[in-house]
Amino acid sequence: MTSYLLKRLGQIFITLILFLTLTFFLIQAQPGNFADAYALNPNFPPEARLELQEKFGLSKPIWQQYFIYVGNFFRGDFGFSFELYPRSVVDIIKERLPRTIMLFVTAAVVSFYMGFTLGKIIAWKRGTITEYASTLGGVTLYTVFTPRFALMMIWLFAFKAGWFPLGKFLDPLVWSDAPVDANHVFNRMIVTGVSVAIVLLAVSIAAAKMRLKSHGMVFPAAAAVAVGVTVLVWSFSSIGGLAFDIVKHMVLPVLTLTLISFAGTMLLTRNSMLETMSEDFVLAARAKGLPERVIRDKHVARNAMLPVVTSFVFSLAFAIDGGVIIESVFSWPGMGMTLVNASLAEDLPLAVGAFVFTGIFALFAHLVADVLHTMLDPRITH
Amino acid sequence: MPKFGRKWMITIRSLMRLIGLAAPVVLVIALACTKTVEVEKIVEKIIEVPGPTIEVPGPIVKVLVTPEPLTPPPAGPSIYKVGIFQEPSTRNYWNFYGGPGGSVWTGYVLDGVATTLYDLSDQRFDWVPNIADGFPTALSKESIGGKDFWTTEVKIQEGVTWSDGVDITADDFAFVVDTVLELELLDGNFGSNVDPMFLDHVEALDSKTVKVFFNATDEEGNELKPGLSVWQYGLAFTPILPKHYWEPIVAQAQQAGDDIESQQASLFAHDPVDEPTAGGFVFKRWEKGAFFENQTDPNWYKSGTVVQQYENGAYREIAPSGSTVTYYGEAGGPKTLEFTIGPHVESTLFSIYSNQDSAILALEKGDIDYVFNPSGLGLGFQERVRSSPGLTLVSNPANSIRYLGFNTRKAPMDNTAFRQAIATVIDKEFVANTVLQGSAIPAYSMVPDGNTFWHNPDVPKIGQGLDRTERVAQAVQLLKDAGFTYEVEPKVSDDGAFVEVRGEGLKMPNGEPVPELKILAGGAGYDPMRTTFAIWIERWLTDIGIPVKADLTGLNNIIGTLFSPDVATELDMWILGWSLKLFPDYLETYFHSDNAEFGLNWGGYSNPAYDELALELLTEGSLLGARDTIFKLQDFVAEELPYVVLFSPPALDAFRAGKVQFPYTNVLGGLQFVGGLQQKVLID
């Protein structure tokens, strides 16, 4: 396993270099001159232009610029934003990444859970009204025009019903006298989420290893306890109210994202389940007299999980890219809007920085997916 | 496990899942129902203002409205909630006003930071004292150390203070001017206040007296005298910042490096924590990506002052102490405006939205009271605002223009007849009224017609009122008269609806074919109105045989080309816009030949007669004289056409009338031109 990991890391490093190279030459291939875009941008005072020219070697030949660019990347130096000078690209990404991770990872998890559960059910109830209704509903939502649907959700649930806030990630009136900034709370929420996920994973693995008779109940019980403890701890925290304000603002965008994306996981799960259901071991399980629920959840679903989990891991990775439409409609300024606005405004350093971050996360996701494959399917050896 | 037990466990498991899923929703709903806002009462400060001493120019822009009654500030909590679409760039006023942080959005949130010696009055834009005690002394000539100067003195009112209680003094003004000159902060807006060609230096004679020294001769010994543009509408409007706060920071910046650029960068990078202000508000909080909030300065020297404007031109301020100052004649007769200066709110809260759509929806729902729309309001949004109960939409003439510029260094754009032919075929009325359905106002002069005092209504209006057949015929004739030749002349259909034969083989007077030309213009995502004009102009020019392509590109690409060292050869034509100052000295900035190499005369227009007039404008000290010169300059531009002025977008403001009450809404440039009236708005 270790040698496999090292080999994969080596491959990922090479892919990263190729990705950086492609990004660099794509920028160079744009209409206009990359060097001029840096050097002549009027937002930049002269000293910043000189600094950039030196830092990026803009007066040097392209191949030298390329090596300087790669070197700067490994030093974590993406330069300054044109639009938000003198803020650095890394500083801007650090500000916006937590918001995107919080919203889109939550949506990805909820969407996966809903899609996977429904996928299992409709595969098992093939040909019933449940399958038709779920498939039709899911596919309709999956193919709906996202901006229109998101606006409709806002209009219905926020504007007309008044149940949720009308976009944004916080209520200024709540935050006006807050002792900390929003990123402080976002970062802690992410840490909490990751901690809960790790605990649940550990509990789940432990329960499986211990072969408890009631191990099917362990995960929901652990989840309920974890959620309860989390809510309790945050309630007593001085920033609990602020976190709840963020959660309140997340509900509608998460719901929207879930509704438009769960069908992908649902159909993938369904197809994978149907393939697995025709395997001999399923027949054997039935012959043993195992309950249908056990066959579905422990035998079929688990074996059908591989492609679904891969898809989920990639959706997590691309979550950092955000969804520009959702971010824009819900006034949730994250990485998606950063990337698109930077591209529209020809803020090249910021666009390149946001793009490269997405690439790095995607490569990391590949590695995680490979490791998970090994964990989920003992037949896979390296 | 027994059957009953398994069922029981399944039930429990389902129940727990349900609880797990429902708990966050219940929590969210519970939280949504709990929200309280605490507010302090507004504290008014009594200011004493000495009696007036006056002798100055009359009203600049005449905007008559029915006076609106004064309404007392409401009791209880009040937050002026406004929507903006872009993050402010900086909190540092030097960076905003003199550096790269000068976005319009930053201007809105920093509206309550600085003060000035003089200011323009509300709505009518009379030139009135702000912290100055009356008007300045007349310019007088003095000789010091063998050098001649024009000097003037300004007294500063007693009792005007920064938000931290420290007196605003003559030293504050001198400090800002010295800093601008020493750190060469002249590339940004400070450049329109401080002109080193005219200004020698500023002295603080005592804590309340400013003395300004203007050069009486230029470097070549020619006589100079500062005109309205340089003094009254220039230096007198310089933002004043607190010396006691900024002096050590500027000193530190001056140590930041040997070159001026490093020193500027150091100053711009400073985060002004606890900076004292003098504009009615102090900074409260900036949550990046979400909101920016300023809270009321309870010590603001202007709070509680009643402003009255009279139909006869008089302007009066009544301080809470009862002391009164009156300018421009005796106060009497019908009033055109009356209001009390606040702020009448606890704070101004700028909510940042990703786009106009979200902000308008928030306005409709009542989350915000007013939306800034510096780029205009599309027809769809206008319709939504009009149909929403409680919302009001007001339209005002904007003090801005959109134009087609020519690189006059390069053939054939260097030929006036060629530019006139282009102006002739552009049917501004058709695009503005028919295609854009009245969203744009066709324009012919560099000074928008809303700027009534300075606008010349009689400039040559090339092409106005012609039909397509006449336009094409006149344009072709202009070209042929100037020596251009056609292989195939354009021909309009008999009904005049379209050009059935396009012009071909157009050659310049030197016999060379007209080269393929390019019009740089922003894409529809930036400004659909300009894009629409670009597309139609491309079509009409192609019709008469001018080979041209509209290059719809990013703003940075256009700006990059205009500032490029190769601008003389790379640029053909471009479409951009200007948000303008009230005093049109920009006619010098944009078209004087001295500004062609490093300034804003990107098209390189050069005409000695124009240069002479433009210089006269800078030295003209009387209103009527300046007006006469400005009228002539407008004539020049409309005839010579370094720019073809295309249109002026109306300034549209949407607000919740039941919640906010403005002392006036009828004003040049709209409410956004006056910062949303943050210091004057009332909240119900």
Coordinates of N, CA, C and O in Angstrom, one line a residue, chain A residues 27-144:
Chain A
I27 N -3.2 30.7 -20.7 CA -3.2 32.1 -20.5 C -2.4 32.8 -21.6 O -2.8 33.9 -22.1
Q28 N -1.3 32.3 -21.9 CA -0.5 32.9 -23.0 C -1.2 32.9 -24.3 O -1.0 33.8 -25.1
A29 N -2.1 31.9 -24.5 CA -2.7 31.8 -25.8 C -3.9 32.8 -25.9 O -4.5 32.9 -27.0
Q30 N -4.3 33.4 -24.8 CA -5.4 34.3 -24.8 C -5.1 35.5 -25.7 O -4.0 35.9 -25.9
P31 N -6.2 36.1 -26.3 CA -6.0 37.4 -27.1 C -5.4 38.4 -26.2 O -5.7 38.5 -25.0
G32 N -4.5 39.2 -26.7 CA -3.8 40.2 -25.9 C -2.5 39.7 -25.3 O -2.3 38.5 -25.5
N33 N -1.8 40.5 -24.7 CA -0.5 40.1 -24.2 C -0.5 40.0 -22.7 O -0.9 40.9 -22.0
F34 N -0.2 38.8 -22.2 CA -0.2 38.5 -20.8 C 0.7 39.5 -20.1 O 0.3 40.0 -19.0
A35 N 1.9 39.7 -20.6 CA 2.8 40.6 -19.9 C 2.2 42.1 -19.9 O 2.3 42.7 -18.8
D36 N 1.6 42.5 -20.9 CA 1.0 43.8 -20.9 C -0.2 43.9 -19.9 O -0.4 44.9 -19.3
A37 N -0.9 42.8 -19.9 CA -2.1 42.8 -18.9 C -1.6 43.1 -17.5 O -2.2 43.7 -16.7
Y38 N -0.4 42.5 -17.2 CA 0.1 42.8 -15.9 C 0.7 44.2 -15.8 O 0.5 45.0 -14.9
A39 N 1.5 44.5 -16.8 CA 2.3 45.7 -16.7 C 1.6 47.0 -17.0 O 2.0 48.0 -16.5
L40 N 0.5 46.9 -17.8 CA -0.2 48.1 -18.1 C -1.5 48.4 -17.4 O -2.2 49.3 -17.6
N41 N -1.9 47.4 -16.5 CA -3.1 47.6 -15.8 C -3.1 48.8 -15.0 O -2.3 49.0 -14.1
P42 N -4.1 49.8 -15.3 CA -4.1 51.1 -14.6 C -4.4 51.0 -13.1 O -4.2 51.9 -12.4
N43 N -5.0 49.8 -12.7 CA -5.2 49.7 -11.2 C -3.9 49.6 -10.5 O -3.9 49.8 -9.2
F44 N -2.9 49.3 -11.2 CA -1.6 49.1 -10.5 C -0.8 50.4 -10.4 O -0.5 51.0 -11.5
P45 N -0.3 50.7 -9.2 CA 0.6 51.8 -9.2 C 2.0 51.4 -9.8 O 2.2 50.2 -9.9
P46 N 2.8 52.3 -10.2 CA 4.0 51.9 -10.9 C 4.9 50.9 -10.2 O 5.5 50.0 -10.7
E47 N 5.0 51.1 -8.8 CA 5.9 50.2 -8.1 C 5.4 48.8 -8.1 O 6.2 47.9 -8.1
A48 N 4.1 48.6 -8.1 CA 3.5 47.3 -8.2 C 3.8 46.7 -9.5 O 4.1 45.5 -9.6
R49 N 3.8 47.5 -10.6 CA 4.1 47.0 -11.9 C 5.5 46.5 -12.0 O 5.8 45.4 -12.5
L50 N 6.4 47.3 -11.4 CA 7.8 46.9 -11.4 C 8.0 45.6 -10.7 O 8.7 44.7 -11.1
E51 N 7.3 45.5 -9.5 CA 7.5 44.3 -8.7 C 7.0 43.1 -9.4 O 7.6 42.0 -9.4
L52 N 5.8 43.3 -10.1 CA 5.3 42.2 -10.8 C 6.1 41.8 -12.0 O 6.3 40.6 -12.3
Q53 N 6.6 42.8 -12.7 CA 7.5 42.5 -13.8 C 8.7 41.6 -13.4 O 9.1 40.7 -14.1
E54 N 9.2 42.0 -12.2 CA 10.4 41.3 -11.7 C 10.0 39.9 -11.3 O 10.6 38.9 -11.6
K55 N 8.9 39.9 -10.5 CA 8.5 38.6 -9.9 C 8.1 37.6 -11.0 O 8.4 36.4 -10.9
F56 N 7.5 38.0 -12.1 CA 7.0 37.1 -13.1 C 8.0 37.1 -14.3 O 7.7 36.4 -15.3
G57 N 9.0 37.9 -14.2 CA 10.0 37.9 -15.3 C 9.4 38.3 -16.6 O 9.7 37.7 -17.7
L58 N 8.5 39.3 -16.6 CA 7.7 39.6 -17.8 C 8.5 40.1 -19.0 O 8.0 40.1 -20.1
S59 N 9.7 40.6 -18.7 CA 10.5 41.1 -19.8 C 11.3 40.0 -20.4 O 12.1 40.2 -21.4
K60 N 11.3 38.8 -19.8 CA 12.1 37.7 -20.3 C 11.4 36.8 -21.3 O 10.1 36.9 -21.4
P61 N 12.1 35.9 -22.0 CA 11.4 35.1 -22.9 C 10.4 34.2 -22.2 O 10.5 33.9 -21.0
I62 N 9.4 33.7 -23.1 CA 8.3 32.9 -22.5 C 8.8 31.7 -21.7 O 8.3 31.4 -20.6
W63 N 9.8 31.0 -22.2 CA 10.2 29.8 -21.5 C 10.8 30.1 -20.1 O 10.6 29.4 -19.1
Q64 N 11.4 31.3 -20.0 CA 12.0 31.7 -18.7 C 10.8 32.1 -17.8 O 10.8 31.8 -16.6
Q65 N 9.8 32.8 -18.4 CA 8.6 33.1 -17.6 C 8.0 31.9 -17.0 O 7.5 31.9 -15.9
Y66 N 7.9 30.8 -17.9 CA 7.3 29.6 -17.5 C 8.0 29.0 -16.2 O 7.3 28.7 -15.2
F67 N 9.3 29.0 -16.2 CA 10.0 28.4 -15.1 C 9.8 29.3 -13.8 O 9.7 28.8 -12.7
I68 N 9.8 30.6 -14.0 CA 9.6 31.5 -12.9 C 8.2 31.3 -12.3 O 8.0 31.2 -11.1
Y69 N 7.2 31.1 -13.2 CA 5.8 30.8 -12.8 C 5.7 29.6 -12.0 O 5.1 29.6 -10.9
V70 N 6.3 28.5 -12.5 CA 6.3 27.2 -11.7 C 7.0 27.4 -10.3 O 6.5 26.9 -9.3
G71 N 8.1 28.1 -10.4 CA 8.8 28.3 -9.1 C 7.9 29.1 -8.1 O 7.8 28.8 -6.9
N72 N 7.3 30.2 -8.6 CA 6.4 31.0 -7.8 C 5.3 30.1 -7.2 O 4.9 30.3 -6.1
F73 N 4.8 29.2 -8.0 CA 3.7 28.4 -7.6 C 4.1 27.6 -6.4 O 3.4 27.5 -5.4
F74 N 5.3 27.0 -6.4 CA 5.7 26.1 -5.3 C 6.1 27.0 -4.1 O 6.2 26.4 -3.0
R75 N 6.3 28.3 -4.3 CA 6.5 29.1 -3.2 C 5.2 29.7 -2.6 O 5.1 30.5 -1.7
G76 N 4.0 29.3 -3.3 CA 2.7 29.8 -2.9 C 2.5 31.3 -3.3 O 1.7 32.0 -2.6
D77 N 3.2 31.8 -4.3 CA 3.1 33.2 -4.6 C 2.4 33.3 -5.9 O 3.0 33.1 -7.0
F78 N 1.2 33.8 -5.9 CA 0.4 34.0 -7.1 C 0.3 35.5 -7.5 O -0.5 35.8 -8.4
G79 N 1.0 36.3 -6.7 CA 1.0 37.7 -7.0 C -0.2 38.5 -6.4 O -0.9 38.0 -5.5
F80 N -0.5 39.7 -7.0 CA -1.6 40.5 -6.5 C -2.8 40.4 -7.4 O -2.7 40.1 -8.6
S81 N -4.0 40.7 -6.9 CA -5.2 40.8 -7.7 C -5.2 42.2 -8.4 O -4.8 43.2 -7.8
F82 N -5.6 42.2 -9.7 CA -5.7 43.4 -10.4 C -6.8 44.3 -9.8 O -6.7 45.4 -9.6
E83 N -7.9 43.6 -9.5 CA -9.2 44.3 -9.1 C -9.1 44.7 -7.7 O -9.6 45.8 -7.3
L84 N -8.4 43.9 -6.8 CA -8.5 44.2 -5.4 C -7.1 44.6 -4.9 O -6.7 44.3 -3.8
Y85 N -6.2 45.2 -5.8 CA -4.9 45.5 -5.4 C -5.0 46.4 -4.1 O -5.9 47.3 -4.0
P86 N -4.2 46.3 -3.1 CA -2.9 45.5 -3.1 C -3.1 44.1 -2.4 O -2.2 43.5 -1.9
R87 N -4.3 43.5 -2.4 CA -4.5 42.2 -1.8 C -3.9 41.1 -2.6 O -4.0 41.1 -3.8
S88 N -3.3 40.2 -1.9 CA -2.6 39.1 -2.7 C -3.7 38.0 -3.0 O -4.7 37.9 -2.4
V89 N -3.4 37.3 -4.1 CA -4.3 36.2 -4.5 C -4.6 35.2 -3.4 O -5.7 34.8 -3.1
V90 N -3.5 34.8 -2.7 CA -3.6 33.8 -1.6 C -4.5 34.3 -0.5 O -5.4 33.6 0.0
D91 N -4.4 35.6 -0.2 CA -5.2 36.2 0.8 C -6.7 36.2 0.4 O -7.6 35.9 1.3
I92 N -7.0 36.5 -0.8 CA -8.4 36.5 -1.3 C -8.9 35.1 -1.3 O -10.1 34.8 -0.8
I93 N -8.1 34.1 -1.7 CA -8.6 32.7 -1.7 C -8.8 32.2 -0.3 O -9.8 31.6 0.0
K94 N -7.9 32.6 0.6 CA -8.1 32.3 2.0 C -9.4 32.8 2.6 O -10.1 32.2 3.4
E95 N -9.8 34.0 2.1 CA -11.0 34.6 2.6 C -12.2 33.9 2.1 O -13.2 33.7 2.8
R96 N -12.2 33.5 0.8 CA -13.4 33.0 0.2 C -13.6 31.4 0.2 O -14.7 30.9 0.1
L97 N -12.5 30.7 0.4 CA -12.5 29.3 0.3 C -13.4 28.7 1.4 O -14.2 27.8 1.2
P98 N -13.3 29.2 2.7 CA -14.1 28.5 3.8 C -15.6 28.6 3.5 O -16.4 27.7 3.7
R99 N -16.1 29.8 2.9 CA -17.5 29.9 2.6 C -17.9 28.9 1.6 O -19.0 28.3 1.7
T100 N -17.1 28.7 0.6 CA -17.5 27.7 -0.5 C -17.5 26.3 0.1 O -18.4 25.5 -0.2
I101 N -16.4 26.0 0.8 CA -16.3 24.6 1.4 C -17.5 24.3 2.2 O -18.2 23.3 2.1
M102 N -17.9 25.3 3.1 CA -19.0 25.1 4.0 C -20.3 24.8 3.3 O -21.0 23.8 3.5
L103 N -20.6 25.6 2.3 CA -21.8 25.5 1.6 C -21.9 24.3 0.6 O -22.8 23.5 0.7
F104 N -20.8 24.2 -0.2 CA -20.9 23.1 -1.2 C -20.6 21.7 -0.7 O -21.1 20.8 -1.2
V105 N -19.8 21.6 0.3 CA -19.5 20.3 0.9 C -20.7 19.8 1.6 O -21.2 18.7 1.5
T106 N -21.4 20.7 2.3 CA -22.6 20.4 3.0 C -23.7 19.9 2.0 O -24.3 18.8 2.2
A107 N -23.8 20.7 0.9 CA -24.8 20.3 -0.1 C -24.4 19.0 -0.8 O -25.3 18.2 -1.0
A108 N -23.1 18.8 -1.0 CA -22.7 17.5 -1.6 C -23.0 16.3 -0.7 O -23.5 15.3 -1.2
V109 N -22.8 16.5 0.6 CA -23.0 15.4 1.5 C -24.5 15.1 1.6 O -25.0 13.9 1.5
V110 N -25.3 16.1 1.7 CA -26.8 16.0 1.8 C -27.3 15.3 0.5 O -28.1 14.4 0.5
S111 N -26.8 15.9 -0.6 CA -27.3 15.4 -1.9 C -26.9 13.9 -2.1 O -27.7 13.1 -2.6
F112 N -25.6 13.6 -1.6 CA -25.2 12.2 -1.7 C -26.1 11.3 -0.9 O -26.5 10.2 -1.3
Y113 N -26.3 11.7 0.3 CA -27.1 10.9 1.3 C -28.5 10.6 0.7 O -29.0 9.5 0.6
M114 N -29.1 11.7 0.2 CA -30.4 11.6 -0.4 C -30.4 10.7 -1.6 O -31.3 9.9 -1.8
G115 N -29.5 11.0 -2.5 CA -29.4 10.3 -3.8 C -29.1 8.8 -3.6 O -29.7 7.9 -4.2
F116 N -28.2 8.5 -2.6 CA -27.8 7.1 -2.4 C -29.0 6.3 -1.8 O -29.3 5.2 -2.2
T117 N -29.7 6.9 -0.8 CA -30.8 6.3 -0.2 C -31.9 6.0 -1.2 O -32.5 4.9 -1.3
L118 N -32.3 7.1 -1.9 CA -33.3 6.9 -2.9 C -32.9 5.9 -4.0 O -33.7 5.1 -4.5
G119 N -31.6 5.9 -4.4 CA -31.1 5.0 -5.4 C -31.3 3.6 -5.0 O -31.7 2.7 -5.8
K120 N -31.0 3.3 -3.7 CA -31.2 1.9 -3.2 C -32.6 1.5 -3.2 O -33.0 0.4 -3.7
I121 N -33.5 2.4 -2.8 CA -34.9 2.1 -2.8 C -35.5 1.8 -4.1 O -36.1 0.8 -4.4
I122 N -35.2 2.7 -5.1 CA -35.8 2.5 -6.4 C -35.2 1.3 -7.2 O -35.9 0.8 -8.0
A123 N -34.0 1.0 -6.9 CA -33.4 -0.2 -7.5 C -34.1 -1.4 -7.0 O -34.4 -2.4 -7.7
W124 N -34.4 -1.4 -5.7 CA -35.1 -2.5 -5.1 C -36.5 -2.6 -5.5 O -37.1 -3.7 -5.5
K125 N -37.1 -1.5 -5.7 CA -38.6 -1.4 -6.1 C -38.7 -1.1 -7.6 O -39.5 -0.3 -7.9
R126 N -38.0 -1.8 -8.3 CA -38.0 -1.6 -9.8 C -39.3 -1.9 -10.4 O -40.0 -2.9 -10.0
G127 N -39.8 -1.0 -11.2 CA -41.1 -1.2 -11.9 C -42.3 -0.7 -11.1 O -43.4 -0.7 -11.6
T128 N -42.0 -0.2 -9.9 CA -43.1 0.3 -9.1 C -43.3 1.8 -9.3 O -42.5 2.4 -9.9
I129 N -44.4 2.3 -8.8 CA -44.7 3.7 -8.9 C -43.6 4.6 -8.2 O -43.3 5.7 -8.6
T130 N -43.0 4.0 -7.2 CA -42.0 4.7 -6.4 C -40.8 5.0 -7.4 O -40.2 6.1 -7.4
E131 N -40.4 4.0 -8.2 CA -39.3 4.2 -9.1 C -39.6 5.2 -10.1 O -38.8 6.1 -10.4
Y132 N -40.8 5.1 -10.7 CA -41.2 6.0 -11.8 C -41.2 7.5 -11.2 O -40.7 8.4 -11.8
A133 N -41.9 7.6 -10.1 CA -42.0 8.9 -9.5 C -40.7 9.5 -9.1 O -40.4 10.7 -9.5
S134 N -39.8 8.7 -8.5 CA -38.5 9.2 -8.1 C -37.7 9.6 -9.3 O -37.0 10.6 -9.3
T135 N -37.7 8.7 -10.3 CA -36.8 8.9 -11.5 C -37.3 10.2 -12.2 O -36.5 11.0 -12.6
L136 N -38.6 10.2 -12.4 CA -39.1 11.4 -13.2 C -38.9 12.7 -12.4 O -38.3 13.6 -13.0
G137 N -39.1 12.6 -11.1 CA -38.9 13.9 -10.3 C -37.4 14.2 -10.3 O -37.1 15.4 -10.5
G138 N -36.6 13.2 -10.1 CA -35.2 13.5 -10.0 C -34.6 14.0 -11.3 O -33.8 15.0 -11.3
V139 N -35.0 13.4 -12.4 CA -34.4 13.8 -13.7 C -35.0 15.2 -14.0 O -34.2 16.0 -14.6
T140 N -36.2 15.4 -13.7 CA -36.7 16.8 -14.0 C -35.9 17.8 -13.2 O -35.5 18.9 -13.8
L141 N -35.7 17.6 -12.0 CA -34.9 18.6 -11.2 C -33.5 18.6 -11.7 O -32.8 19.7 -11.7
Y142 N -32.9 17.5 -12.1 CA -31.5 17.4 -12.5 C -31.3 18.2 -13.8 O -30.3 18.8 -14.0
T143 N -32.4 18.3 -14.6 CA -32.2 19.0 -15.9 C -32.8 20.4 -15.9 O -32.9 21.1 -16.9
V144 N -33.3 20.8 -14.7 CA -34.0 22.1 -14.7 C -32.9 23.2 -14.9 O -31.7 23.0 -14.6

